[in-house]
PDB file of N, CA and C in Angstrom:
ATOM      1  N   MET A  21      -2.338 -14.135  -4.717  1.00 58.00           N
ATOM      2  CA  MET A  21      -1.889 -13.310  -3.622  1.00 58.00           C
ATOM      3  C   MET A  21      -2.318 -13.965  -2.323  1.00 58.00           C
ATOM      4  N   ASP A  22      -1.395 -14.003  -1.374  1.00 60.00           N
ATOM      5  CA  ASP A  22      -1.704 -14.546  -0.060  1.00 60.00           C
ATOM      6  C   ASP A  22      -2.556 -13.552   0.728  1.00 60.00           C
ATOM      7  N   CYS A  23      -2.980 -13.973   1.894  1.00 72.00           N
ATOM      8  CA  CYS A  23      -3.751 -13.130   2.793  1.00 72.00           C
ATOM      9  C   CYS A  23      -2.920 -11.909   3.201  1.00 72.00           C
ATOM     10  N   ILE A  24      -3.532 -10.750   3.163  1.00 85.00           N
ATOM     11  CA  ILE A  24      -2.868  -9.523   3.596  1.00 85.00           C
ATOM     12  C   ILE A  24      -3.360  -9.217   5.007  1.00 85.00           C
ATOM     13  N   PHE A  25      -2.421  -9.060   5.919  1.00 88.00           N
ATOM     14  CA  PHE A  25      -2.746  -8.815   7.320  1.00 88.00           C
ATOM     15  C   PHE A  25      -3.012  -7.329   7.560  1.00 88.00           C
ATOM     16  N   PRO A  26      -3.741  -6.989   8.627  1.00 91.00           N
ATOM     17  CA  PRO A  26      -4.064  -5.580   8.900  1.00 91.00           C
ATOM     18  C   PRO A  26      -2.836  -4.659   8.959  1.00 91.00           C
ATOM     19  N   HIS A  27      -1.742  -5.121   9.551  1.00 92.00           N
ATOM     20  CA  HIS A  27      -0.540  -4.279   9.604  1.00 92.00           C
ATOM     21  C   HIS A  27       0.020  -4.036   8.205  1.00 92.00           C
ATOM     22  N   GLU A  28      -0.118  -5.009   7.317  1.00 94.00           N
ATOM     23  CA  GLU A  28       0.357  -4.837   5.944  1.00 94.00           C
ATOM     24  C   GLU A  28      -0.512  -3.823   5.196  1.00 94.00           C
ATOM     25  N   VAL A  29      -1.809  -3.830   5.470  1.00 93.00           N
ATOM     26  CA  VAL A  29      -2.692  -2.822   4.875  1.00 93.00           C
ATOM     27  C   VAL A  29      -2.282  -1.444   5.382  1.00 93.00           C
ATOM     28  N   GLU A  30      -1.969  -1.332   6.675  1.00 94.00           N
ATOM     29  CA  GLU A  30      -1.509  -0.058   7.231  1.00 94.00           C
ATOM     30  C   GLU A  30      -0.225   0.399   6.551  1.00 94.00           C
ATOM     31  N   ALA A  31       0.683  -0.526   6.284  1.00 95.00           N
ATOM     32  CA  ALA A  31       1.937  -0.183   5.603  1.00 95.00           C
ATOM     33  C   ALA A  31       1.651   0.324   4.191  1.00 95.00           C
ATOM     34  N   LEU A  32       0.734  -0.309   3.477  1.00 95.00           N
ATOM     35  CA  LEU A  32       0.348   0.172   2.147  1.00 95.00           C
ATOM     36  C   LEU A  32      -0.259   1.569   2.236  1.00 95.00           C
ATOM     37  N   GLU A  33      -1.091   1.790   3.244  1.00 94.00           N
ATOM     38  CA  GLU A  33      -1.700   3.108   3.428  1.00 94.00           C
ATOM     39  C   GLU A  33      -0.641   4.169   3.702  1.00 94.00           C
ATOM     40  N   MET A  34       0.410   3.809   4.421  1.00 95.00           N
ATOM     41  CA  MET A  34       1.512   4.749   4.652  1.00 95.00           C
ATOM     42  C   MET A  34       2.195   5.105   3.339  1.00 95.00           C
ATOM     43  N   LEU A  35       2.436   4.102   2.500  1.00 95.00           N
ATOM     44  CA  LEU A  35       3.069   4.361   1.205  1.00 95.00           C
ATOM     45  C   LEU A  35       2.191   5.245   0.324  1.00 95.00           C
ATOM     46  N   ALA A  36       0.886   5.107   0.462  1.00 94.00           N
ATOM     47  CA  ALA A  36      -0.058   5.888  -0.340  1.00 94.00           C
ATOM     48  C   ALA A  36      -0.282   7.286   0.227  1.00 94.00           C
ATOM     49  N   GLY A  37       0.271   7.567   1.404  1.00 94.00           N
ATOM     50  CA  GLY A  37       0.079   8.872   2.021  1.00 94.00           C
ATOM     51  C   GLY A  37      -1.217   8.997   2.792  1.00 94.00           C
ATOM     52  N   LEU A  38      -1.865   7.876   3.059  1.00 92.00           N
ATOM     53  CA  LEU A  38      -3.125   7.887   3.804  1.00 92.00           C
ATOM     54  C   LEU A  38      -2.907   7.871   5.309  1.00 92.00           C
ATOM     55  N   ARG A  39      -1.707   7.532   5.738  1.00 93.00           N
ATOM     56  CA  ARG A  39      -1.335   7.503   7.157  1.00 93.00           C
ATOM     57  C   ARG A  39       0.042   8.134   7.284  1.00 93.00           C
ATOM     58  N   PRO A  40       0.341   8.685   8.456  1.00 94.00           N
ATOM     59  CA  PRO A  40       1.704   9.196   8.660  1.00 94.00           C
ATOM     60  C   PRO A  40       2.706   8.044   8.667  1.00 94.00           C
ATOM     61  N   ARG A  41       3.889   8.285   8.124  1.00 90.00           N
ATOM     62  CA  ARG A  41       4.927   7.245   8.118  1.00 90.00           C
ATOM     63  C   ARG A  41       5.495   7.074   9.515  1.00 90.00           C
ATOM     64  N   THR A  42       5.832   5.833   9.832  1.00 88.00           N
ATOM     65  CA  THR A  42       6.496   5.529  11.097  1.00 88.00           C
ATOM     66  C   THR A  42       7.707   4.666  10.798  1.00 88.00           C
ATOM     67  N   SER A  43       8.549   4.523  11.779  1.00 85.00           N
ATOM     68  CA  SER A  43       9.728   3.663  11.605  1.00 85.00           C
ATOM     69  C   SER A  43       9.674   2.490  12.577  1.00 85.00           C
ATOM     70  N   ASP A  44       8.468   2.086  12.936  1.00 87.00           N
ATOM     71  CA  ASP A  44       8.313   0.941  13.832  1.00 87.00           C
ATOM     72  C   ASP A  44       8.923  -0.305  13.198  1.00 87.00           C
ATOM     73  N   ALA A  45       9.386  -1.208  14.038  1.00 89.00           N
ATOM     74  CA  ALA A  45      10.074  -2.412  13.558  1.00 89.00           C
ATOM     75  C   ALA A  45       9.184  -3.261  12.647  1.00 89.00           C
ATOM     76  N   TRP A  46       7.898  -3.322  12.914  1.00 91.00           N
ATOM     77  CA  TRP A  46       7.012  -4.173  12.121  1.00 91.00           C
ATOM     78  C   TRP A  46       6.840  -3.665  10.695  1.00 91.00           C
ATOM     79  N   ILE A  47       7.047  -2.365  10.490  1.00 93.00           N
ATOM     80  CA  ILE A  47       6.855  -1.792   9.154  1.00 93.00           C
ATOM     81  C   ILE A  47       7.788  -2.423   8.133  1.00 93.00           C
ATOM     82  N   LYS A  48       9.073  -2.553   8.466  1.00 92.00           N
ATOM     83  CA  LYS A  48      10.044  -3.114   7.517  1.00 92.00           C
ATOM     84  C   LYS A  48       9.665  -4.541   7.129  1.00 92.00           C
ATOM     85  N   LEU A  49       9.253  -5.340   8.099  1.00 94.00           N
ATOM     86  CA  LEU A  49       8.827  -6.713   7.797  1.00 94.00           C
ATOM     87  C   LEU A  49       7.609  -6.727   6.876  1.00 94.00           C
ATOM     88  N   CYS A  50       6.652  -5.860   7.164  1.00 95.00           N
ATOM     89  CA  CYS A  50       5.460  -5.785   6.314  1.00 95.00           C
ATOM     90  C   CYS A  50       5.834  -5.368   4.897  1.00 95.00           C
ATOM     91  N   LEU A  51       6.704  -4.364   4.775  1.00 96.00           N
ATOM     92  CA  LEU A  51       7.091  -3.881   3.450  1.00 96.00           C
ATOM     93  C   LEU A  51       7.845  -4.945   2.665  1.00 96.00           C
ATOM     94  N   GLU A  52       8.676  -5.718   3.341  1.00 95.00           N
ATOM     95  CA  GLU A  52       9.380  -6.812   2.661  1.00 95.00           C
ATOM     96  C   GLU A  52       8.387  -7.845   2.133  1.00 95.00           C
ATOM     97  N   ASN A  53       7.400  -8.201   2.950  1.00 94.00           N
ATOM     98  CA  ASN A  53       6.367  -9.149   2.511  1.00 94.00           C
ATOM     99  C   ASN A  53       5.555  -8.580   1.347  1.00 94.00           C
ATOM    100  N   LEU A  54       5.195  -7.312   1.442  1.00 96.00           N
ATOM    101  CA  LEU A  54       4.402  -6.678   0.389  1.00 96.00           C
ATOM    102  C   LEU A  54       5.173  -6.585  -0.919  1.00 96.00           C
ATOM    103  N   SER A  55       6.475  -6.369  -0.831  1.00 97.00           N
ATOM    104  CA  SER A  55       7.271  -6.305  -2.065  1.00 97.00           C
ATOM    105  C   SER A  55       7.337  -7.674  -2.732  1.00 97.00           C
ATOM    106  N   ARG A  56       7.392  -8.744  -1.932  1.00 95.00           N
ATOM    107  CA  ARG A  56       7.370 -10.095  -2.506  1.00 95.00           C
ATOM    108  C   ARG A  56       6.041 -10.382  -3.199  1.00 95.00           C
ATOM    109  N   GLU A  57       4.972  -9.782  -2.707  1.00 95.00           N
ATOM    110  CA  GLU A  57       3.641  -9.958  -3.303  1.00 95.00           C
ATOM    111  C   GLU A  57       3.422  -9.035  -4.501  1.00 95.00           C
ATOM    112  N   GLY A  58       4.363  -8.105  -4.730  1.00 96.00           N
ATOM    113  CA  GLY A  58       4.231  -7.177  -5.848  1.00 96.00           C
ATOM    114  C   GLY A  58       3.372  -5.960  -5.559  1.00 96.00           C
ATOM    115  N   LEU A  59       3.057  -5.730  -4.279  1.00 96.00           N
ATOM    116  CA  LEU A  59       2.210  -4.597  -3.918  1.00 96.00           C
ATOM    117  C   LEU A  59       3.005  -3.320  -3.668  1.00 96.00           C
ATOM    118  N   CYS A  60       4.319  -3.459  -3.504  1.00 98.00           N
ATOM    119  CA  CYS A  60       5.208  -2.302  -3.424  1.00 98.00           C
ATOM    120  C   CYS A  60       6.557  -2.714  -3.999  1.00 98.00           C
ATOM    121  N   THR A  61       7.382  -1.717  -4.302  1.00 98.00           N
ATOM    122  CA  THR A  61       8.706  -2.009  -4.840  1.00 98.00           C
ATOM    123  C   THR A  61       9.621  -2.463  -3.715  1.00 98.00           C
ATOM    124  N   GLU A  62      10.775  -3.005  -4.086  1.00 96.00           N
ATOM    125  CA  GLU A  62      11.745  -3.433  -3.084  1.00 96.00           C
ATOM    126  C   GLU A  62      12.402  -2.218  -2.446  1.00 96.00           C
ATOM    127  N   GLY A  63      12.885  -2.405  -1.218  1.00 90.00           N
ATOM    128  CA  GLY A  63      13.545  -1.334  -0.479  1.00 90.00           C
ATOM    129  C   GLY A  63      14.941  -1.082  -0.972  1.00 90.00           C
ATOM    130  N   PRO A  64      15.582  -0.083  -0.459  1.00 91.00           N
ATOM    131  CA  PRO A  64      15.201   0.660   0.742  1.00 91.00           C
ATOM    132  C   PRO A  64      14.168   1.759   0.495  1.00 91.00           C
ATOM    133  N   ASN A  65      13.929   2.135  -0.746  1.00 93.00           N
ATOM    134  CA  ASN A  65      12.949   3.188  -1.046  1.00 93.00           C
ATOM    135  C   ASN A  65      11.664   2.555  -1.566  1.00 93.00           C
ATOM    136  N   TYR A  66      10.888   2.032  -0.644  1.00 95.00           N
ATOM    137  CA  TYR A  66       9.647   1.351  -1.003  1.00 95.00           C
ATOM    138  C   TYR A  66       8.670   2.334  -1.640  1.00 95.00           C
ATOM    139  N   ARG A  67       8.001   1.894  -2.696  1.00 97.00           N
ATOM    140  CA  ARG A  67       6.983   2.690  -3.375  1.00 97.00           C
ATOM    141  C   ARG A  67       5.796   1.778  -3.687  1.00 97.00           C
ATOM    142  N   LEU A  68       4.632   2.363  -3.667  1.00 96.00           N
ATOM    143  CA  LEU A  68       3.413   1.630  -3.987  1.00 96.00           C
ATOM    144  C   LEU A  68       3.391   1.300  -5.478  1.00 96.00           C
ATOM    145  N   THR A  69       3.076   0.062  -5.824  1.00 97.00           N
ATOM    146  CA  THR A  69       2.948  -0.332  -7.230  1.00 97.00           C
ATOM    147  C   THR A  69       1.494  -0.177  -7.670  1.00 97.00           C
ATOM    148  N   GLN A  70       1.252  -0.361  -8.959  1.00 96.00           N
ATOM    149  CA  GLN A  70      -0.124  -0.323  -9.472  1.00 96.00           C
ATOM    150  C   GLN A  70      -0.971  -1.391  -8.789  1.00 96.00           C
ATOM    151  N   ALA A  71      -0.382  -2.560  -8.554  1.00 95.00           N
ATOM    152  CA  ALA A  71      -1.115  -3.632  -7.863  1.00 95.00           C
ATOM    153  C   ALA A  71      -1.453  -3.211  -6.434  1.00 95.00           C
ATOM    154  N   GLY A  72      -0.536  -2.525  -5.767  1.00 95.00           N
ATOM    155  CA  GLY A  72      -0.783  -2.029  -4.415  1.00 95.00           C
ATOM    156  C   GLY A  72      -1.886  -0.987  -4.402  1.00 95.00           C
ATOM    157  N   LYS A  73      -1.870  -0.092  -5.389  1.00 94.00           N
ATOM    158  CA  LYS A  73      -2.925   0.922  -5.502  1.00 94.00           C
ATOM    159  C   LYS A  73      -4.278   0.256  -5.740  1.00 94.00           C
ATOM    160  N   ALA A  74      -4.290  -0.737  -6.615  1.00 93.00           N
ATOM    161  CA  ALA A  74      -5.544  -1.446  -6.904  1.00 93.00           C
ATOM    162  C   ALA A  74      -6.064  -2.153  -5.655  1.00 93.00           C
ATOM    163  N   TYR A  75      -5.160  -2.760  -4.891  1.00 92.00           N
ATOM    164  CA  TYR A  75      -5.573  -3.456  -3.673  1.00 92.00           C
ATOM    165  C   TYR A  75      -6.169  -2.468  -2.671  1.00 92.00           C
ATOM    166  N   LEU A  76      -5.508  -1.321  -2.483  1.00 91.00           N
ATOM    167  CA  LEU A  76      -6.037  -0.326  -1.544  1.00 91.00           C
ATOM    168  C   LEU A  76      -7.385   0.212  -2.000  1.00 91.00           C
ATOM    169  N   THR A  77      -7.552   0.415  -3.284  1.00 90.00           N
ATOM    170  CA  THR A  77      -8.837   0.878  -3.801  1.00 90.00           C
ATOM    171  C   THR A  77      -9.918  -0.163  -3.527  1.00 90.00           C
ATOM    172  N   LEU A  78      -9.574  -1.426  -3.700  1.00 88.00           N
ATOM    173  CA  LEU A  78     -10.510  -2.515  -3.420  1.00 88.00           C
ATOM    174  C   LEU A  78     -10.899  -2.541  -1.942  1.00 88.00           C
ATOM    175  N   VAL A  79      -9.911  -2.361  -1.071  1.00 85.00           N
ATOM    176  CA  VAL A  79     -10.147  -2.438   0.373  1.00 85.00           C
ATOM    177  C   VAL A  79     -10.879  -1.208   0.894  1.00 85.00           C
ATOM    178  N   SER A  80     -10.438  -0.019   0.488  1.00 78.00           N
ATOM    179  CA  SER A  80     -10.982   1.205   1.070  1.00 78.00           C
ATOM    180  C   SER A  80     -11.978   1.920   0.171  1.00 78.00           C
ATOM    181  N   GLY A  81     -11.965   1.599  -1.120  1.00 72.00           N
ATOM    182  CA  GLY A  81     -12.856   2.270  -2.051  1.00 72.00           C
ATOM    183  C   GLY A  81     -12.309   3.583  -2.578  1.00 72.00           C
ATOM    184  N   SER A  82     -11.157   4.015  -2.062  1.00 65.00           N
ATOM    185  CA  SER A  82     -10.590   5.295  -2.480  1.00 65.00           C
ATOM    186  C   SER A  82      -9.122   5.351  -2.125  1.00 65.00           C
ATOM    187  N   LEU A  83      -8.371   6.166  -2.865  1.00 66.00           N
ATOM    188  CA  LEU A  83      -6.972   6.408  -2.527  1.00 66.00           C
ATOM    189  C   LEU A  83      -6.755   7.858  -2.147  1.00 66.00           C
ATOM    190  N   GLU A  84      -7.819   8.574  -1.823  1.00 64.00           N
ATOM    191  CA  GLU A  84      -7.690   9.971  -1.434  1.00 64.00           C
ATOM    192  C   GLU A  84      -7.194  10.056   0.005  1.00 64.00           C
ATOM    193  N   PRO A  85      -6.140  10.866   0.257  1.00 54.00           N
ATOM    194  CA  PRO A  85      -5.660  11.023   1.637  1.00 54.00           C
ATOM    195  C   PRO A  85      -6.751  11.585   2.535  1.00 54.00           C
ATOM    196  N   GLU A  86      -6.783  11.087   3.758  1.00 48.00           N
ATOM    197  CA  GLU A  86      -7.760  11.580   4.728  1.00 48.00           C
ATOM    198  C   GLU A  86      -7.328  12.954   5.211  1.00 48.00           C
ATOM    199  N   SER A  87      -8.307  13.855   5.481  1.00 43.00           N
ATOM    200  CA  SER A  87      -7.935  15.171   5.988  1.00 43.00           C
ATOM    201  C   SER A  87      -8.058  15.266   7.480  1.00 43.00           C
TER     202      SER A  87
END
């Protein structure tokens, strides 16, 4: 797996429900890159994969949505 940039981590967090979804232009680019890495499914309906969940757990220690 290549280096994951902070915006890509934010995009994964959005897919996991940890952040509110946005439609900013950078999101689509991040999601396309993440799908190539296997961390989310291909669009247009991007979904977090098991690998994406594992990566977020590694980075944040939890997949529980923030309150």
